[in-house]
Short mmCIF file of C-alpha atoms in Angstrom, two decimals:
data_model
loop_
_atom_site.label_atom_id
_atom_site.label_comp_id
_atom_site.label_asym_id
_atom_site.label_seq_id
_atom_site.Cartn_x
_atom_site.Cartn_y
_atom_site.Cartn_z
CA UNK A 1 220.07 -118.37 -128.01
CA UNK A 2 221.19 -121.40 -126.17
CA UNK A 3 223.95 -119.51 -124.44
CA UNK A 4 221.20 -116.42 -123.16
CA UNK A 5 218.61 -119.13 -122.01
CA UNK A 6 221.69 -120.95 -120.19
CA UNK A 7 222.28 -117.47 -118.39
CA UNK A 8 219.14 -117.17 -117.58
CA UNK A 9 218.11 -120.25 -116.20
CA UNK A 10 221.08 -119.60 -114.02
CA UNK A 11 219.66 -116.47 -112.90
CA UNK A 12 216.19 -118.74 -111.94
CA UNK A 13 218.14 -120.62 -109.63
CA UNK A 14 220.52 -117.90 -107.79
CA UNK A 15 217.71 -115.12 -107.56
CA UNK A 16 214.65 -116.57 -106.49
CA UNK A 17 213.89 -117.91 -102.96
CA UNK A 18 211.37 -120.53 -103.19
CA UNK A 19 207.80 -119.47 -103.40
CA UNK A 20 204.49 -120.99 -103.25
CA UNK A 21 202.48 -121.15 -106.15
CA UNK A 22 198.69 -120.33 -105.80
CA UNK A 23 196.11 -120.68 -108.52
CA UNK A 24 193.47 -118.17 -109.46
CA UNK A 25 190.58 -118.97 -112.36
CA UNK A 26 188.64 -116.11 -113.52
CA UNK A 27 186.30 -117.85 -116.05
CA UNK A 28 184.76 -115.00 -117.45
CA UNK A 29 184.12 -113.53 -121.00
CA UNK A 30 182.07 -110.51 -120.53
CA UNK A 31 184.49 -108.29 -122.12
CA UNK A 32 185.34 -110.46 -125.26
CA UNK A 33 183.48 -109.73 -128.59
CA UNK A 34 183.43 -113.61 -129.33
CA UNK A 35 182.09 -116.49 -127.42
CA UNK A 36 184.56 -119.22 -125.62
CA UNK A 37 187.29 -117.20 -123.61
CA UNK A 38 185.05 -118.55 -120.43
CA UNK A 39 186.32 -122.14 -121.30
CA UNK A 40 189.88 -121.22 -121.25
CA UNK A 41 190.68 -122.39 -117.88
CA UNK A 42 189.30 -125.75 -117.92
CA UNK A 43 190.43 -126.77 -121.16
CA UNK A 44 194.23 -125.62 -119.87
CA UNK A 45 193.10 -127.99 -117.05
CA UNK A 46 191.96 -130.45 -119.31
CA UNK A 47 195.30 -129.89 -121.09
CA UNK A 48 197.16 -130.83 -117.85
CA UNK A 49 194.68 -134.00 -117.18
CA UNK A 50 195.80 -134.99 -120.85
CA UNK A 51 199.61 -135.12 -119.93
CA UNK A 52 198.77 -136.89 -116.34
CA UNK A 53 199.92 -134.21 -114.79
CA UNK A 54 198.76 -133.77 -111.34
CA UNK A 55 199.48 -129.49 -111.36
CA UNK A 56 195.98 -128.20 -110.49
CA UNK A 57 195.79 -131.12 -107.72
CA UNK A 58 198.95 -129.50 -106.29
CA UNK A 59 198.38 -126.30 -106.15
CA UNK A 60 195.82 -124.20 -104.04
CA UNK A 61 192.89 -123.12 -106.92
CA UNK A 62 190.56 -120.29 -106.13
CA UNK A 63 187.93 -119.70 -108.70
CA UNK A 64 186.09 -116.52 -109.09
CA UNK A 65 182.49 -116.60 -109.65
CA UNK A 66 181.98 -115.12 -113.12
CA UNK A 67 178.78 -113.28 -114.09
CA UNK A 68 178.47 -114.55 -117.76
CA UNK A 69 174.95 -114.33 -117.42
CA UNK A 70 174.91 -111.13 -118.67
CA UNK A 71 175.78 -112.16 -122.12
CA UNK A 72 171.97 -112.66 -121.92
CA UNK A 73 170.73 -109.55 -121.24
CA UNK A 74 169.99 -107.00 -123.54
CA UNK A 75 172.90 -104.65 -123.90
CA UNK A 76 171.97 -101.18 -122.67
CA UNK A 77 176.13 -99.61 -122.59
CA UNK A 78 177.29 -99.87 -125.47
CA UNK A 79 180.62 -98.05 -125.29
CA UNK A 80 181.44 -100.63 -122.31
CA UNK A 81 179.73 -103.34 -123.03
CA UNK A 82 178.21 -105.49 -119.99
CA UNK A 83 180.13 -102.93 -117.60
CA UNK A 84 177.70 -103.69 -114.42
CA UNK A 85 178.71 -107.30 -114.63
CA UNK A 86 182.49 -106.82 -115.27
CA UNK A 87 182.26 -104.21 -112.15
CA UNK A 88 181.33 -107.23 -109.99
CA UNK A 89 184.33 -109.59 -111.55
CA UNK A 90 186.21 -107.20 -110.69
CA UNK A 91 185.81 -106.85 -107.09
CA UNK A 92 185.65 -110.44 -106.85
CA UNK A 93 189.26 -110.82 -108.37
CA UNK A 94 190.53 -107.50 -106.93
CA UNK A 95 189.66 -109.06 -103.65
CA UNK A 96 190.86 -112.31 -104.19
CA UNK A 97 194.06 -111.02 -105.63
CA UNK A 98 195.22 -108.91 -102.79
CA UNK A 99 194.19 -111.56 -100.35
CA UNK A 100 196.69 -114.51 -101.86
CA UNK A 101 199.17 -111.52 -102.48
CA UNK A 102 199.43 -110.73 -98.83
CA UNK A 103 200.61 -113.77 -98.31
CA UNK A 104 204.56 -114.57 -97.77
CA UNK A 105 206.53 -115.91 -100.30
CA UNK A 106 203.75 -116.28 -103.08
CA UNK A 107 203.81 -116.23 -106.35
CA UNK A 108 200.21 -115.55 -108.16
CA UNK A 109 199.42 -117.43 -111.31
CA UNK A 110 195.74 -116.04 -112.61
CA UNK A 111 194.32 -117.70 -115.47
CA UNK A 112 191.90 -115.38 -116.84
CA UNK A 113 188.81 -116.16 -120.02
CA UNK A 114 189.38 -112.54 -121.47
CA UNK A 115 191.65 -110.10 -120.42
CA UNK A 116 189.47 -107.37 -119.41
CA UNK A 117 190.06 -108.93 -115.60
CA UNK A 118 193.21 -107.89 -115.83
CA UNK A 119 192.16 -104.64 -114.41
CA UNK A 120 190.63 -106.50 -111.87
CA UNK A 121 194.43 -108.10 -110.96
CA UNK A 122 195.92 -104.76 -110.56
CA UNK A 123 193.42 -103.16 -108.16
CA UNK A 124 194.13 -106.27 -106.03
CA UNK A 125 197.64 -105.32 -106.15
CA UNK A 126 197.48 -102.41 -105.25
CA UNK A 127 195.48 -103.20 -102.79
CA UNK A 128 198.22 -105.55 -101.19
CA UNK A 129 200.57 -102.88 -101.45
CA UNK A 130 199.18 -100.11 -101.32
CA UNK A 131 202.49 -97.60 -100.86
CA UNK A 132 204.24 -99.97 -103.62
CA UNK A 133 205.36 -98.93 -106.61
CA UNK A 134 204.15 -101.73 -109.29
CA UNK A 135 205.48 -102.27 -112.50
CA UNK A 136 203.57 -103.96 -115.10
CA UNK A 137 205.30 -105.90 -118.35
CA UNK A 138 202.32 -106.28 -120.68
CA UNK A 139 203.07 -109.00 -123.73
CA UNK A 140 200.33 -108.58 -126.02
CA UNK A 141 199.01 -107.56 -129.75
CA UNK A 142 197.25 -104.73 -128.23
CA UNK A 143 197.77 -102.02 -126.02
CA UNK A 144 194.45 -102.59 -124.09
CA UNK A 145 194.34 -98.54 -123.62
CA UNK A 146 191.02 -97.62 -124.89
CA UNK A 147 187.81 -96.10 -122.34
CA UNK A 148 184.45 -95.52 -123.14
CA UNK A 149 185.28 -92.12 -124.74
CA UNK A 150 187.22 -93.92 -127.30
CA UNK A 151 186.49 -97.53 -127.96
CA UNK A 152 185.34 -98.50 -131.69
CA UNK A 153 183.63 -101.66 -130.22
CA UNK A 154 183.09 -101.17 -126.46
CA UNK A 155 184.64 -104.23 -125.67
CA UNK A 156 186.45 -104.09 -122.38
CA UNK A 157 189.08 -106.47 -123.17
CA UNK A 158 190.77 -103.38 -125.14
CA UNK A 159 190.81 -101.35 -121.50
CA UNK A 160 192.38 -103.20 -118.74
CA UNK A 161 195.44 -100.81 -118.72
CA UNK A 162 193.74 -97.40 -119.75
CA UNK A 163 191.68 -98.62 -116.04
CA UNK A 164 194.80 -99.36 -114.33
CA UNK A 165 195.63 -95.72 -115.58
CA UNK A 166 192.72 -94.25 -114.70
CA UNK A 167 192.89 -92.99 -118.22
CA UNK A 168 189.84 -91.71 -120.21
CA UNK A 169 191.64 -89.64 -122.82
CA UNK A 170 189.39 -87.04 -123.64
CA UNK A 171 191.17 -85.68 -126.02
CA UNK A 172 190.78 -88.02 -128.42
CA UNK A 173 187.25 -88.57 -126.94
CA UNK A 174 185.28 -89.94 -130.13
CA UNK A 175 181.36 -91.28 -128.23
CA UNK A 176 179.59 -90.02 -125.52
CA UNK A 177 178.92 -92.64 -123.44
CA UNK A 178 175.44 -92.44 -121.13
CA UNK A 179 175.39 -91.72 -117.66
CA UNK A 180 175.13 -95.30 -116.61
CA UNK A 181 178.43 -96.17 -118.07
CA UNK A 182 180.07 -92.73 -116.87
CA UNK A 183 178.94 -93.70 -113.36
CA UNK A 184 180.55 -97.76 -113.47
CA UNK A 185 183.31 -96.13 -115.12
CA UNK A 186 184.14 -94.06 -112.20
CA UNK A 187 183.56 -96.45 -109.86
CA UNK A 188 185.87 -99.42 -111.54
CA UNK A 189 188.52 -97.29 -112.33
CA UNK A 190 188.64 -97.08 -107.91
CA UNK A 191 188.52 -100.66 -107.07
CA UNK A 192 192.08 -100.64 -106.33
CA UNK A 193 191.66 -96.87 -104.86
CA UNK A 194 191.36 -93.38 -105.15
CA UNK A 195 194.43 -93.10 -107.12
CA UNK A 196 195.97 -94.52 -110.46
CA UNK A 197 196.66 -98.19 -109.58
CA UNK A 198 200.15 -98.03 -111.80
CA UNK A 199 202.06 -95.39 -112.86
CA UNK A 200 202.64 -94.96 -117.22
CA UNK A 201 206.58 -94.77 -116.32
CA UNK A 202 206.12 -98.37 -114.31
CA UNK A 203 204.23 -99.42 -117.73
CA UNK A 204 206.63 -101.90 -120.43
CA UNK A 205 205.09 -103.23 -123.48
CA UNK A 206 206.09 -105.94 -125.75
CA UNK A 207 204.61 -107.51 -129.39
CA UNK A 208 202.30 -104.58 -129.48
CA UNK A 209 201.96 -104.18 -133.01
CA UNK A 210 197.53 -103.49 -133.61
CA UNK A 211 197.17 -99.81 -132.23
CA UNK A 212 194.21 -97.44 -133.05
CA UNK A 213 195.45 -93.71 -133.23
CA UNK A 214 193.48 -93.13 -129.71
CA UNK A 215 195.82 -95.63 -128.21
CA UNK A 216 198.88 -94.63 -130.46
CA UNK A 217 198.30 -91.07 -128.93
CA UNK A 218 198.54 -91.87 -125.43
CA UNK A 219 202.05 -94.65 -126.03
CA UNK A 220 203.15 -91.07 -127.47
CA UNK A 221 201.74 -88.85 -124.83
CA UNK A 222 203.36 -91.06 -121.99
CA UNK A 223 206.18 -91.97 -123.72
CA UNK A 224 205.28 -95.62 -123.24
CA UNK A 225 207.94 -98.05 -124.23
CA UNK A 226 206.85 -101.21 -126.79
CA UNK A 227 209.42 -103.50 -127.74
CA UNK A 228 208.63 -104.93 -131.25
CA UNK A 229 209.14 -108.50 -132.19
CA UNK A 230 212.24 -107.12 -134.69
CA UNK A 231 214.18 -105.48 -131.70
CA UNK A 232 213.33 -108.68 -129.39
CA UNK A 233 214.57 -110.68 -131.87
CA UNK A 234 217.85 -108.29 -132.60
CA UNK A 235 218.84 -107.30 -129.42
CA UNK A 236 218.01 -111.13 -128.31
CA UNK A 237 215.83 -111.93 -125.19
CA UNK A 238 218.14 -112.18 -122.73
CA UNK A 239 219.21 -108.40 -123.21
CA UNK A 240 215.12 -107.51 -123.64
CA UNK A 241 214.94 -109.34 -120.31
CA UNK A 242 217.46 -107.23 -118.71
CA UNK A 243 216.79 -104.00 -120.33
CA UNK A 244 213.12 -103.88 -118.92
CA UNK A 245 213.83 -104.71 -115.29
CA UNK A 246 216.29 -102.24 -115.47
CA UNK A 247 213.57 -99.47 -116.66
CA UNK A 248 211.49 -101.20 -113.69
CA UNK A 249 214.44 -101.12 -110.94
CA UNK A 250 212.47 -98.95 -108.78
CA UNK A 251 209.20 -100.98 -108.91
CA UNK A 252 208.58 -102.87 -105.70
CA UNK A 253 206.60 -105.70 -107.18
CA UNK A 254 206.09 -106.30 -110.89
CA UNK A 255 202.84 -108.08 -112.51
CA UNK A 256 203.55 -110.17 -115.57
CA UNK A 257 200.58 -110.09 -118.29
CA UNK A 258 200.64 -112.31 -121.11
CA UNK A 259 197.68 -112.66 -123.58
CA UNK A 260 198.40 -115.45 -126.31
CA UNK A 261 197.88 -113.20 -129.10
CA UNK A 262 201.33 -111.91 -128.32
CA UNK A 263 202.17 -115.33 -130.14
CA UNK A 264 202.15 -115.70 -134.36
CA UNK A 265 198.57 -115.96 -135.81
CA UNK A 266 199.01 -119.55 -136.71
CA UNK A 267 200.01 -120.82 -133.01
CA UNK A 268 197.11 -118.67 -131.34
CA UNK A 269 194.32 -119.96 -133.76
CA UNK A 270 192.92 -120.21 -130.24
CA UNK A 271 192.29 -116.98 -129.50
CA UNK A 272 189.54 -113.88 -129.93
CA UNK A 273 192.36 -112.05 -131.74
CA UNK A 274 194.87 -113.18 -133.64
CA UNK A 275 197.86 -111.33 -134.94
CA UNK A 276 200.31 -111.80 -137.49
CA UNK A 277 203.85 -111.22 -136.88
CA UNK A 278 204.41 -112.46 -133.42
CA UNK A 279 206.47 -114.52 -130.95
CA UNK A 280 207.05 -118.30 -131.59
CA UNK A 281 206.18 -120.81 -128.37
CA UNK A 282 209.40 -121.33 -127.27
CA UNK A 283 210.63 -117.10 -127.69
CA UNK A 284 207.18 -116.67 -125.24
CA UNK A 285 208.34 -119.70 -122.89
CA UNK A 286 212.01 -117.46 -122.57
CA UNK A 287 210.62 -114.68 -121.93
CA UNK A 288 208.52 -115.31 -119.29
CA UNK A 289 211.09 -117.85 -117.76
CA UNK A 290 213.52 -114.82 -117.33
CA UNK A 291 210.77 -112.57 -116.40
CA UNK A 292 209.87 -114.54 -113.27
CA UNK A 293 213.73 -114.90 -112.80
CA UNK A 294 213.60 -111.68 -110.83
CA UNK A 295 212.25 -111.99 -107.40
CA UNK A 296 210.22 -108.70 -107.95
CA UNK A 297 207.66 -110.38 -109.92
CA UNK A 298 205.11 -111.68 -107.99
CA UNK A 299 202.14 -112.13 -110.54
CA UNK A 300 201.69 -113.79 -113.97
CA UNK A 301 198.32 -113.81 -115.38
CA UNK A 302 197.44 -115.63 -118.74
CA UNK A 303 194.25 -114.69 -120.76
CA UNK A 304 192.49 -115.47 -124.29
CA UNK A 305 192.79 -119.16 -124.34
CA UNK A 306 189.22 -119.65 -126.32
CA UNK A 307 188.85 -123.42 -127.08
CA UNK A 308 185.88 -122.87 -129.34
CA UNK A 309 188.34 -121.24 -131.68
CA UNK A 310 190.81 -123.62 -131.49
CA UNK A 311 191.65 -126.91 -132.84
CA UNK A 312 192.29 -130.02 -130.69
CA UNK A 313 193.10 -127.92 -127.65
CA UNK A 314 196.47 -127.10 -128.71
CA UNK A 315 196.12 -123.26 -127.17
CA UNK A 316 195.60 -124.54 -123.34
CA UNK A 317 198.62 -127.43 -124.22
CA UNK A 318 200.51 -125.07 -125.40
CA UNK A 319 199.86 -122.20 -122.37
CA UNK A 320 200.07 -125.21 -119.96
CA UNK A 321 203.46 -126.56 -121.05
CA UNK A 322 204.48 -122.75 -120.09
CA UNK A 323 202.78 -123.15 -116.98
CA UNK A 324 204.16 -126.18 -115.73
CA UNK A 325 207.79 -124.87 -116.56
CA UNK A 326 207.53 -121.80 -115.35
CA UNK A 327 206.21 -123.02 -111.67
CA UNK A 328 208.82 -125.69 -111.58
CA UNK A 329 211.27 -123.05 -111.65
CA UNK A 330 209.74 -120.25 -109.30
CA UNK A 331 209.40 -123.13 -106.75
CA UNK A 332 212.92 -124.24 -106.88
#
């Protein structure tokens, strides 16, 4: 292991040109089943204020208005829950996203509550480059691939991707959602524009291991490619690493997603959904490290840091100490 991370911090500092890190906080939890996702942000800010660390003073920070308020209201779609509100977030972020994208030499950290904004992250993407291919290298328990024609809970953290698919899967189609949800549906899964805003064969997985059959159907129906902790582990990250941007060589830009439950259960304590069986702190630091190696990657969002689940902030320490190493390197 010490050998592969040698080779690829070596790769950090012969591939990448120098880029400017910008900040973007989308504080909202309107897509999470449980309470606290919203506080993620600031308590990886708080994190950073802990260690005297002057990051979020250094870097540009735009925050995104969220629209939490709707956790209020009385919940009239229930296959997609509070889907008016998250249509609004993601404007908001699709907007700012393509905006700080456009810029030269940028590299796009978003810290996100739940990871139903996501979506919101691609659609700005692909508004920024529109006639881009973009690959996407999604670390995570779950595929994120259900709509409102499938969901078993109608959160929208489990759709981000089947969004960025523009992917309703109607033939597993299991609820019929009302015409008020069909409508937002629609309309989000355009933000970015009229077409799909990635392509399934621009699409890597890794740590998926919680699937529902309507999801499983679609990985199979795609032929989407999921690398299990067992081969990361076997194969060792460094040949993961390489494997994957070789299966992405004809992306323009790549997006990097990373929710914490792609970590074992008992390091993301701090998190709406925990999983067994997944990567250790320091196999999630090397992985992203020599994902952001390649000068194609241009965006790394984190999401699920809930501090209300957690215990002495150690989620938002741990997912800033990744922060703070990562950014050191990218702006080399």
């Amino acid at each position: 292991m010490k050998k592969s991370f040698t080779l690829i911090l070596i790769l950090l500092t012969t591939c990448i040109s120098a880029k400017t890190i910008k900040i973007l906080e989308v504080p909202s939890e309107i897509g999470a089943d449980k309470r606290g996702a919203s506080l993620g942000p600031r308590a990886i800010e708080i994190a950073a204020i802990n260690t005297n660390s002057d990051f979020f003073h250094q870097h540009a920070t735009t925050k995104i208005e969220p629209e939490n308020q709707a956790l209020y209201l009385k919940q009239t779609t229930p296959y997609a829950k509070n889907i008016n509100a998250f249509a609004k977030v993601m404007e908001k972020t699709s907007t700012s996203v393509a905006q700080i994208m456009r810029e030269k030499n940028t590299f796009l950290i978003v810290i996100a509550g739940d990871h139903s904004t996501a979506a919101g992250t691609l659609a700005g993407m692909k508004k920024a480059f529109p006639k881009q291919r973009i690959g996407v290298i999604w670390i995570d328990a779950h595929a994120d691939l259900h709509s409102p024609y499938t969901t078993p809970s109608g959160n929208l953290q489990r759709m981000p991707v089947a969004i960025a698919l523009s992917e309703d899967n109607h033939l597993k189609k299991k609820n019929k959602p009302d015409s008020e949800t069909i409508v937002l549906w629609e309309k989000i899964k355009e933000i970015g524009g009229p077409n799909r805003n990635i392509q399934p064969s621009d699409l890597v997985y890794l740590t998926v291991r919680d699937k529902d059959p309507q999801e499983e159907f679609l990985m199979r129906k795609y032929n989407l490619k999921n690398y299990p902790l067992e081969d990361i582990r076997g194969k060792g990250i460094e040949e993961v690493i390489s494997e994957i941007l070789r299966r992405l060589r004809h992306c323009d830009v790549i997006y990097l997603s990373f929710d914490v439950n792609s970590m074992n259960s008992p390091i993301s304590q701090g998190t709406d959904t925990p999983a067994a069986n997944g990567l250790t702190k320091k196999e999630a630091e090397n992985l992203l490290l020599g994902f952001c190696a390649s000068p194609k990657v241009r965006c790394l969002e984190f999401a699920e840091v809930n501090p209300l689940l957690d215990q002495q902030n150690q989620m938002a320490e741990t997912i800033f100490h990744m922060i703070h190493a990562i950014s050191r390197e990218v702006e080399k």
